[in-house]
Amino acid sequence: MKPALTRFGNQMSHLSGVRAVMKDIVEATRAGKDFINLSAGNPVILPEVEQMWRDCTAKLLSSAEYGEVVCRYGASQGYRPLIEAVLQDFNQRFGLNLSDRNILITPGSQALYFYAANALGGYTTDGGLKQMVLPLSPDYTGYGGISLTPEAVKAYKPAIEMDAKGHWFKYRPDFSQLEINEKTGFVLFSRPCNPTGNVLLDDEVRRIAAMASTYNVPVLVDSAYAPPFPSLNFTEMTPIFGDNIVHCTSLSKAGLPGERVGIALGDEQVIQALESFQTNLCLHSSRYGQAIAAHAIRSGQLADISTRVIRPHYQAKFAVLESTLQDVMPDVPWFLHRGEGSIFGWLWLQNLPITDWEFYELLKQKGVLVVPGSPFFPGIREDWSHTQQCFRISLTATDQELVTAMQRLAEVTEQTYRQSSLQSSKRVANLVVG
């Protein structure tokens, strides 16, 4: 039976962005060919991290709280011991004065942004449109599928800082273009950024928050890679808090993606609106995941293991990626975004003569899977060639796999640019003859 879907049903039934890429990758790997898969967003299962979660589970199993946690419903706001552990940690670590009215536990941060996109963005009761503003694109591809009102998503192109000799570049907010006004429902960006690894400067975050504050607009900072856990920042950074800032973090990259635990910290009225949305949608997040997370945070283990194990692992992988590209890439205009955080590298092949999807297919034929960059530009409506010249490279492979994959990528890059150059020369020659 083919159901008659509503407009929203039709929209949400289609795979968007990277999810469509992942479906293609699943089909490719089913064919039996061996691939070096650099597309994964799943964190590496690091033995020490896994053992920590096993130990926390053992503590939960042996506690008197087990039946209450697993066998009963809970409060929509979240599991009380986790709320207390997070508040104590953040208040002490960052000198805050947050109360239990400033926190919400969600089924992962993706759910949190879905709540915000449709509670704060979209059409108002008087028919006006409130926009979800992404001040710096590219950004997390998932932002493109969370709004039930796609026309509400608006993104801004960045300024690009480049070093041609060093083959690196960095995106920065273009404040000459960025607009936050009475039509803005909320602002959203990731820091560190998925996919680029970009970390906005403290002053840039404060400037965006100040612009939004003028119009009483909340700013949601996606801190899924930020301190204090998982601390996947490779450069010094400080989480920024403020009256209109909602700090949003997740335990996925801290080794707990299967349990879907997101945490929002911010203004009481914003938190209350998001909590009400959650109550109507799904009651509450998994209490099992919340309970073991409470143990890990309260003991200090999670923050310690983040800086001692998780961060060094991925920082070392980025170094392998960077040095290999420097060694093997041909003499074409290629640039790697500065590695400031996250579990990905972001490669820009300037003036790429084919689309990112076509390049993805050529690289797939060589046994390497990356993610085309174009899905990471939700909300960009004008034509911009840059959106089809970038690739996200996962740092979850082994060192040798990264080296081999970049060697093959370099081969495909050299062939692609050379073939384009030959075709251009032939066209010029034909024009001369003609």
GROMACS .gro file of C-alpha atoms in nm:
model
  434
    1MET     CA    1   0.000   0.000   0.000
    2LYS     CA    2   0.131   0.342  -0.092
    3PRO     CA    3   0.019   0.586   0.177
    4ALA     CA    4  -0.107   0.932   0.085
    5LEU     CA    5   0.153   1.153   0.249
    6THR     CA    6   0.096   1.508   0.364
    7ARG     CA    7   0.328   1.790   0.262
    8PHE     CA    8   0.528   1.740   0.581
    9GLY     CA    9   0.516   1.362   0.540
   10ASN     CA   10   0.649   1.386   0.187
   11GLN     CA   11   0.927   1.621   0.297
   12MET     CA   12   1.040   1.406   0.588
   13SER     CA   13   1.023   1.080   0.392
   14HIS     CA   14   1.303   1.189   0.158
   15LEU     CA   15   1.667   1.138   0.247
   16SER     CA   16   1.853   1.465   0.262
   17GLY     CA   17   2.218   1.562   0.243
   18VAL     CA   18   2.466   1.307   0.369
   19ARG     CA   19   2.192   1.051   0.440
   20ALA     CA   20   2.151   1.009   0.065
   21VAL     CA   21   2.527   0.963   0.031
   22MET     CA   22   2.527   0.705   0.307
   23LYS     CA   23   2.257   0.504   0.131
   24ASP     CA   24   2.474   0.494  -0.181
   25ILE     CA   25   2.773   0.388   0.028
   26VAL     CA   26   2.577   0.105   0.189
   27GLU     CA   27   2.477  -0.019  -0.156
   28ALA     CA   28   2.838   0.005  -0.278
   29THR     CA   29   2.980  -0.192   0.014
   30ARG     CA   30   2.713  -0.462  -0.024
   31ALA     CA   31   2.854  -0.540  -0.369
   32GLY     CA   32   3.150  -0.706  -0.199
   33LYS     CA   33   3.426  -0.472  -0.313
   34ASP     CA   34   3.674  -0.362  -0.049
   35PHE     CA   35   3.668   0.011   0.020
   36ILE     CA   36   3.868   0.244   0.238
   37ASN     CA   37   3.571   0.415   0.397
   38LEU     CA   38   3.646   0.775   0.487
   39SER     CA   39   3.279   0.872   0.499
   40ALA     CA   40   3.194   0.756   0.849
   41GLY     CA   41   3.060   0.991   1.114
   42ASN     CA   42   3.065   0.713   1.372
   43PRO     CA   43   3.340   0.768   1.628
   44VAL     CA   44   3.614   0.509   1.664
   45ILE     CA   45   3.551   0.262   1.947
   46LEU     CA   46   3.856   0.343   2.160
   47PRO     CA   47   3.921   0.065   2.417
   48GLU     CA   48   3.964   0.296   2.716
   49VAL     CA   49   3.646   0.487   2.630
   50GLU     CA   50   3.446   0.167   2.584
   51GLN     CA   51   3.575   0.036   2.917
   52MET     CA   52   3.462   0.352   3.093
   53TRP     CA   53   3.107   0.303   2.966
   54ARG     CA   54   3.120  -0.066   3.064
   55ASP     CA   55   3.224   0.034   3.416
   56CYS     CA   56   2.946   0.292   3.438
   57THR     CA   57   2.698   0.029   3.322
   58ALA     CA   58   2.820  -0.212   3.591
   59LYS     CA   59   2.764   0.057   3.854
   60LEU     CA   60   2.412   0.116   3.727
   61LEU     CA   61   2.332  -0.258   3.722
   62SER     CA   62   2.443  -0.303   4.081
   63SER     CA   63   2.266   0.009   4.211
   64ALA     CA   64   1.924   0.034   4.371
   65GLU     CA   65   1.835   0.286   4.099
   66TYR     CA   66   1.838   0.034   3.813
   67GLY     CA   67   1.467  -0.052   3.823
   68GLU     CA   68   1.369   0.314   3.855
   69VAL     CA   69   1.588   0.408   3.559
   70VAL     CA   70   1.495   0.132   3.314
   71CYS     CA   71   1.148   0.018   3.421
   72ARG     CA   72   0.972   0.351   3.469
   73TYR     CA   73   0.897   0.666   3.274
   74GLY     CA   74   1.078   0.980   3.383
   75ALA     CA   75   1.050   1.357   3.371
   76SER     CA   76   1.065   1.521   3.026
   77GLN     CA   77   1.342   1.751   3.142
   78GLY     CA   78   1.578   1.461   3.206
   79TYR     CA   79   1.717   1.221   3.465
   80ARG     CA   80   1.772   1.415   3.787
   81PRO     CA   81   2.123   1.279   3.873
   82LEU     CA   82   2.246   1.367   3.522
   83ILE     CA   83   2.100   1.716   3.547
   84GLU     CA   84   2.274   1.768   3.881
   85ALA     CA   85   2.605   1.627   3.752
   86VAL     CA   86   2.605   1.853   3.444
   87LEU     CA   87   2.509   2.164   3.640
   88GLN     CA   88   2.775   2.103   3.903
   89ASP     CA   89   3.042   2.043   3.636
   90PHE     CA   90   2.959   2.345   3.419
   91ASN     CA   91   2.901   2.586   3.707
   92GLN     CA   92   3.232   2.494   3.865
   93ARG     CA   93   3.434   2.464   3.545
   94PHE     CA   94   3.312   2.782   3.374
   95GLY     CA   95   3.214   2.997   3.672
   96LEU     CA   96   2.843   2.989   3.592
   97ASN     CA   97   2.534   3.008   3.808
   98LEU     CA   98   2.297   2.781   3.616
   99SER     CA   99   1.999   2.624   3.792
  100ASP     CA  100   1.785   2.325   3.700
  101ARG     CA  101   1.560   2.565   3.509
  102ASN     CA  102   1.841   2.623   3.258
  103ILE     CA  103   1.889   2.265   3.135
  104LEU     CA  104   1.716   2.009   2.914
  105ILE     CA  105   1.827   1.656   2.825
  106THR     CA  106   1.720   1.547   2.474
  107PRO     CA  107   1.741   1.231   2.258
  108GLY     CA  108   2.059   1.354   2.092
  109SER     CA  109   2.140   1.702   1.967
  110GLN     CA  110   1.973   1.641   1.628
  111ALA     CA  111   1.638   1.616   1.809
  112LEU     CA  112   1.717   1.938   1.995
  113TYR     CA  113   1.773   2.128   1.670
  114PHE     CA  114   1.451   1.983   1.528
  115TYR     CA  115   1.264   2.126   1.827
  116ALA     CA  116   1.428   2.465   1.782
  117ALA     CA  117   1.381   2.474   1.404
  118ASN     CA  118   1.006   2.430   1.440
  119ALA     CA  119   0.941   2.606   1.770
  120LEU     CA  120   1.150   2.914   1.691
  121GLY     CA  121   1.158   2.906   1.308
  122GLY     CA  122   0.881   2.884   1.051
  123TYR     CA  123   0.550   3.066   1.016
  124THR     CA  124   0.413   3.264   1.307
  125THR     CA  125   0.047   3.284   1.411
  126ASP     CA  126   0.008   3.605   1.209
  127GLY     CA  127   0.158   3.450   0.894
  128GLY     CA  128   0.509   3.596   0.915
  129LEU     CA  129   0.814   3.382   0.848
  130LYS     CA  130   1.082   3.347   1.115
  131GLN     CA  131   1.416   3.236   0.970
  132MET     CA  132   1.669   2.987   1.099
  133VAL     CA  133   1.995   3.168   1.027
  134LEU     CA  134   2.322   2.982   0.969
  135PRO     CA  135   2.583   3.259   0.988
  136LEU     CA  136   2.868   3.055   0.842
  137SER     CA  137   2.826   2.804   0.561
  138PRO     CA  138   2.929   2.523   0.514
  139ASP     CA  139   2.798   2.372   0.835
  140TYR     CA  140   2.642   2.051   0.962
  141THR     CA  141   2.436   1.889   0.685
  142GLY     CA  142   2.167   1.781   0.933
  143TYR     CA  143   2.054   2.141   0.968
  144GLY     CA  144   1.910   2.116   0.618
  145GLY     CA  145   1.648   1.855   0.710
  146ILE     CA  146   1.525   1.969   1.051
  147SER     CA  147   1.285   2.247   0.951
  148LEU     CA  148   0.933   2.158   0.843
  149THR     CA  149   0.944   2.494   0.662
  150PRO     CA  150   1.247   2.465   0.429
  151GLU     CA  151   1.216   2.825   0.311
  152ALA     CA  152   1.292   2.935   0.667
  153VAL     CA  153   1.653   2.812   0.644
  154LYS     CA  154   1.890   3.094   0.543
  155ALA     CA  155   2.269   3.065   0.532
  156TYR     CA  156   2.549   3.311   0.459
  157LYS     CA  157   2.865   3.258   0.258
  158PRO     CA  158   3.185   3.303   0.459
  159ALA     CA  159   3.493   3.509   0.405
  160ILE     CA  160   3.783   3.278   0.311
  161GLU     CA  161   4.133   3.321   0.445
  162MET     CA  162   4.392   3.136   0.234
  163ASP     CA  163   4.759   3.043   0.228
  164ALA     CA  164   4.839   2.923  -0.125
  165LYS     CA  165   5.193   2.819  -0.038
  166GLY     CA  166   5.092   2.623   0.271
  167HIS     CA  167   4.781   2.476   0.104
  168TRP     CA  168   4.553   2.567   0.394
  169PHE     CA  169   4.245   2.787   0.428
  170LYS     CA  170   3.994   2.893   0.692
  171TYR     CA  171   3.635   3.014   0.684
  172ARG     CA  172   3.539   3.323   0.883
  173PRO     CA  173   3.199   3.488   0.934
  174ASP     CA  174   3.145   3.765   0.680
  175PHE     CA  175   2.997   4.033   0.901
  176SER     CA  176   2.962   4.267   0.603
  177GLN     CA  177   2.691   4.031   0.470
  178LEU     CA  178   2.544   3.868   0.781
  179GLU     CA  179   2.197   3.992   0.875
  180ILE     CA  180   2.011   3.920   1.198
  181ASN     CA  181   1.689   4.116   1.227
  182GLU     CA  182   1.321   4.105   1.324
  183LYS     CA  183   1.267   3.823   1.072
  184THR     CA  184   1.520   3.597   1.250
  185GLY     CA  185   1.375   3.324   1.469
  186PHE     CA  186   1.709   3.188   1.592
  187VAL     CA  187   2.073   3.150   1.494
  188LEU     CA  188   2.255   2.816   1.476
  189PHE     CA  189   2.615   2.711   1.413
  190SER     CA  190   2.856   2.436   1.519
  191ARG     CA  191   3.180   2.504   1.709
  192PRO     CA  192   3.405   2.314   1.636
  193CYS     CA  193   3.236   2.271   1.303
  194ASN     CA  194   3.122   1.953   1.134
  195PRO     CA  195   3.237   1.919   0.853
  196THR     CA  196   3.524   2.168   0.836
  197GLY     CA  197   3.687   2.154   1.180
  198ASN     CA  198   3.654   2.533   1.198
  199VAL     CA  199   3.644   2.700   1.541
  200LEU     CA  200   3.490   3.046   1.550
  201LEU     CA  201   3.690   3.289   1.762
  202ASP     CA  202   3.549   3.391   2.100
  203ASP     CA  203   3.503   3.747   1.973
  204GLU     CA  204   3.319   3.623   1.663
  205VAL     CA  205   3.074   3.426   1.879
  206ARG     CA  206   3.019   3.726   2.106
  207ARG     CA  207   2.962   3.953   1.807
  208ILE     CA  208   2.700   3.719   1.660
  209ALA     CA  209   2.531   3.691   2.001
  210ALA     CA  210   2.528   4.072   2.039
  211MET     CA  211   2.371   4.115   1.694
  212ALA     CA  212   2.102   3.861   1.788
  213SER     CA  213   2.042   4.011   2.132
  214THR     CA  214   1.929   4.338   1.972
  215TYR     CA  215   1.626   4.152   1.835
  216ASN     CA  216   1.577   3.916   2.134
  217VAL     CA  217   1.691   3.622   1.919
  218PRO     CA  218   1.835   3.300   2.072
  219VAL     CA  219   2.173   3.176   1.947
  220LEU     CA  220   2.217   2.797   1.959
  221VAL     CA  221   2.581   2.690   1.960
  222ASP     CA  222   2.621   2.327   1.853
  223SER     CA  223   2.904   2.214   2.080
  224ALA     CA  224   2.902   1.843   1.995
  225TYR     CA  225   3.283   1.852   1.959
  226ALA     CA  226   3.360   2.113   2.225
  227PRO     CA  227   3.500   2.107   2.580
  228PRO     CA  228   3.456   1.972   2.840
  229PHE     CA  229   3.345   1.653   2.664
  230PRO     CA  230   3.436   1.528   2.409
  231SER     CA  231   3.694   1.813   2.392
  232LEU     CA  232   3.768   1.752   2.025
  233ASN     CA  233   3.918   2.097   1.984
  234PHE     CA  234   4.278   2.096   1.857
  235THR     CA  235   4.317   2.467   1.925
  236GLU     CA  236   4.245   2.660   2.242
  237MET     CA  237   3.880   2.756   2.271
  238THR     CA  238   3.640   2.858   2.545
  239PRO     CA  239   3.269   2.776   2.540
  240ILE     CA  240   3.083   3.108   2.537
  241PHE     CA  241   2.774   3.159   2.754
  242GLY     CA  242   2.533   3.451   2.763
  243ASP     CA  243   2.173   3.557   2.817
  244ASN     CA  244   2.064   3.466   2.463
  245ILE     CA  245   2.312   3.179   2.403
  246VAL     CA  246   2.194   2.818   2.430
  247HIS     CA  247   2.494   2.589   2.470
  248CYS     CA  248   2.408   2.255   2.306
  249THR     CA  249   2.627   1.953   2.357
  250SER     CA  250   2.611   1.580   2.293
  251LEU     CA  251   2.767   1.262   2.424
  252SER     CA  252   2.786   1.097   2.081
  253LYS     CA  253   3.150   1.176   2.005
  254ALA     CA  254   3.236   1.096   2.367
  255GLY     CA  255   3.164   0.732   2.281
  256LEU     CA  256   2.789   0.714   2.343
  257PRO     CA  257   2.621   0.773   2.003
  258GLY     CA  258   2.389   0.474   2.036
  259GLU     CA  259   2.218   0.616   2.344
  260ARG     CA  260   2.124   0.955   2.192
  261VAL     CA  261   2.195   1.195   2.477
  262GLY     CA  262   2.193   1.568   2.404
  263ILE     CA  263   2.219   1.851   2.656
  264ALA     CA  264   2.093   2.210   2.622
  265LEU     CA  265   2.195   2.485   2.864
  266GLY     CA  266   2.045   2.832   2.836
  267ASP     CA  267   1.773   3.082   2.908
  268GLU     CA  268   1.487   2.943   3.117
  269GLN     CA  269   1.209   3.052   2.879
  270VAL     CA  270   1.384   2.906   2.572
  271ILE     CA  271   1.454   2.581   2.759
  272GLN     CA  272   1.089   2.562   2.868
  273ALA     CA  273   0.964   2.598   2.510
  274LEU     CA  274   1.198   2.323   2.391
  275GLU     CA  275   1.100   2.097   2.682
  276SER     CA  276   0.730   2.134   2.599
  277PHE     CA  277   0.806   2.039   2.238
  278GLN     CA  278   0.989   1.730   2.361
  279THR     CA  279   0.706   1.630   2.596
  280ASN     CA  280   0.459   1.631   2.307
  281LEU     CA  281   0.697   1.448   2.072
  282CYS     CA  282   0.864   1.170   2.271
  283LEU     CA  283   0.832   1.226   2.650
  284HIS     CA  284   1.205   1.205   2.726
  285SER     CA  285   1.549   1.082   2.627
  286SER     CA  286   1.672   0.728   2.703
  287ARG     CA  287   1.714   0.707   3.080
  288TYR     CA  288   1.971   0.427   3.057
  289GLY     CA  289   2.210   0.650   2.862
  290GLN     CA  290   2.145   0.938   3.099
  291ALA     CA  291   2.213   0.723   3.405
  292ILE     CA  292   2.552   0.593   3.294
  293ALA     CA  293   2.646   0.943   3.172
  294ALA     CA  294   2.570   1.077   3.520
  295HIS     CA  295   2.830   0.838   3.665
  296ALA     CA  296   3.093   0.935   3.404
  297ILE     CA  297   3.044   1.310   3.449
  298ARG     CA  298   3.011   1.313   3.828
  299SER     CA  299   3.333   1.111   3.871
  300GLY     CA  300   3.528   1.340   3.636
  301GLN     CA  301   3.616   1.042   3.415
  302LEU     CA  302   3.445   1.172   3.103
  303ALA     CA  303   3.622   1.508   3.100
  304ASP     CA  304   3.956   1.339   3.177
  305ILE     CA  305   3.928   1.071   2.911
  306SER     CA  306   3.818   1.330   2.656
  307THR     CA  307   4.141   1.531   2.682
  308ARG     CA  308   4.371   1.237   2.755
  309VAL     CA  309   4.244   0.980   2.501
  310ILE     CA  310   3.978   1.105   2.258
  311ARG     CA  311   4.134   1.437   2.153
  312PRO     CA  312   4.492   1.305   2.099
  313HIS     CA  313   4.363   1.016   1.889
  314TYR     CA  314   4.192   1.238   1.632
  315GLN     CA  315   4.451   1.512   1.643
  316ALA     CA  316   4.715   1.255   1.545
  317LYS     CA  317   4.492   1.134   1.259
  318PHE     CA  318   4.458   1.487   1.125
  319ALA     CA  319   4.837   1.522   1.129
  320VAL     CA  320   4.863   1.206   0.917
  321LEU     CA  321   4.605   1.340   0.672
  322GLU     CA  322   4.775   1.679   0.645
  323SER     CA  323   5.130   1.547   0.599
  324THR     CA  324   5.021   1.288   0.344
  325LEU     CA  325   4.837   1.544   0.133
  326GLN     CA  326   5.145   1.768   0.141
  327ASP     CA  327   5.353   1.474   0.015
  328VAL     CA  328   5.132   1.330  -0.258
  329MET     CA  329   4.900   1.596  -0.404
  330PRO     CA  330   4.976   1.719  -0.758
  331ASP     CA  331   5.047   2.081  -0.848
  332VAL     CA  332   4.686   2.196  -0.856
  333PRO     CA  333   4.508   2.452  -0.633
  334TRP     CA  334   4.415   2.230  -0.338
  335PHE     CA  335   4.358   2.348   0.019
  336LEU     CA  336   4.291   2.173   0.350
  337HIS     CA  337   4.087   2.361   0.607
  338ARG     CA  338   4.287   2.434   0.921
  339GLY     CA  339   4.241   2.145   1.161
  340GLU     CA  340   4.098   2.315   1.467
  341GLY     CA  341   3.867   2.037   1.586
  342SER     CA  342   3.613   1.755   1.513
  343ILE     CA  343   3.675   1.414   1.356
  344PHE     CA  344   3.696   1.524   0.993
  345GLY     CA  345   3.921   1.691   0.742
  346TRP     CA  346   3.774   1.929   0.481
  347LEU     CA  347   3.945   1.938   0.143
  348TRP     CA  348   3.887   2.209  -0.119
  349LEU     CA  349   3.988   2.142  -0.481
  350GLN     CA  350   3.968   2.493  -0.624
  351ASN     CA  351   3.850   2.518  -0.986
  352LEU     CA  352   3.763   2.148  -0.986
  353PRO     CA  353   3.661   2.084  -1.349
  354ILE     CA  354   3.385   1.834  -1.253
  355THR     CA  355   3.126   1.831  -0.976
  356ASP     CA  356   3.195   1.694  -0.630
  357TRP     CA  357   2.955   1.406  -0.698
  358GLU     CA  358   3.134   1.314  -1.021
  359PHE     CA  359   3.467   1.322  -0.838
  360TYR     CA  360   3.314   1.107  -0.562
  361GLU     CA  361   3.218   0.845  -0.822
  362LEU     CA  362   3.569   0.843  -0.976
  363LEU     CA  363   3.724   0.802  -0.633
  364LYS     CA  364   3.477   0.526  -0.548
  365GLN     CA  365   3.603   0.337  -0.853
  366LYS     CA  366   3.948   0.355  -0.692
  367GLY     CA  367   3.813   0.193  -0.375
  368VAL     CA  368   3.791   0.508  -0.161
  369LEU     CA  369   3.476   0.657  -0.010
  370VAL     CA  370   3.456   1.020   0.101
  371VAL     CA  371   3.156   1.253   0.131
  372PRO     CA  372   3.083   1.513  -0.141
  373GLY     CA  373   3.074   1.861   0.009
  374SER     CA  374   2.760   2.004  -0.152
  375PRO     CA  375   2.516   1.865   0.112
  376PHE     CA  376   2.694   2.078   0.376
  377PHE     CA  377   2.563   2.406   0.236
  378PRO     CA  378   2.196   2.407   0.344
  379GLY     CA  379   2.033   2.747   0.311
  380ILE     CA  380   2.269   2.876   0.038
  381ARG     CA  381   2.035   2.965  -0.246
  382GLU     CA  382   2.257   3.147  -0.495
  383ASP     CA  383   2.494   2.969  -0.734
  384TRP     CA  384   2.837   2.929  -0.576
  385SER     CA  385   3.088   2.700  -0.746
  386HIS     CA  386   3.270   2.645  -0.416
  387THR     CA  387   2.981   2.425  -0.294
  388GLN     CA  388   3.080   2.161  -0.553
  389GLN     CA  389   3.455   2.166  -0.493
  390CYS     CA  390   3.485   2.032  -0.137
  391PHE     CA  391   3.496   1.693   0.037
  392ARG     CA  392   3.463   1.571   0.394
  393ILE     CA  393   3.723   1.314   0.494
  394SER     CA  394   3.668   1.108   0.808
  395LEU     CA  395   3.957   1.065   1.052
  396THR     CA  396   3.822   0.732   1.178
  397ALA     CA  397   4.043   0.511   0.957
  398THR     CA  398   4.384   0.366   1.040
  399ASP     CA  399   4.699   0.563   0.959
  400GLN     CA  400   4.782   0.331   0.669
  401GLU     CA  401   4.430   0.355   0.531
  402LEU     CA  402   4.448   0.734   0.540
  403VAL     CA  403   4.783   0.731   0.357
  404THR     CA  404   4.667   0.486   0.090
  405ALA     CA  405   4.338   0.671   0.040
  406MET     CA  406   4.509   1.007  -0.004
  407GLN     CA  407   4.751   0.856  -0.255
  408ARG     CA  408   4.455   0.734  -0.460
  409LEU     CA  409   4.275   1.066  -0.419
  410ALA     CA  410   4.587   1.243  -0.547
  411GLU     CA  411   4.590   1.017  -0.854
  412VAL     CA  412   4.224   1.094  -0.932
  413THR     CA  413   4.289   1.465  -0.877
  414GLU     CA  414   4.588   1.467  -1.115
  415GLN     CA  415   4.394   1.277  -1.383
  416THR     CA  416   4.089   1.503  -1.351
  417TYR     CA  417   4.279   1.831  -1.387
  418ARG     CA  418   4.507   1.695  -1.662
  419GLN     CA  419   4.213   1.569  -1.867
  420SER     CA  420   4.039   1.905  -1.831
  421SER     CA  421   4.355   2.086  -1.939
  422LEU     CA  422   4.387   1.864  -2.248
  423GLN     CA  423   4.025   1.925  -2.344
  424SER     CA  424   4.075   2.301  -2.308
  425SER     CA  425   4.383   2.285  -2.529
  426LYS     CA  426   4.191   2.095  -2.797
  427ARG     CA  427   3.911   2.351  -2.792
  428VAL     CA  428   4.163   2.634  -2.834
  429ALA     CA  429   4.334   2.447  -3.119
  430ASN     CA  430   4.000   2.390  -3.296
  431LEU     CA  431   3.915   2.758  -3.266
  432VAL     CA  432   4.249   2.855  -3.419
  433VAL     CA  433   4.206   2.609  -3.706
  434GLY     CA  434   3.850   2.725  -3.760
   0.00000   0.00000   0.00000
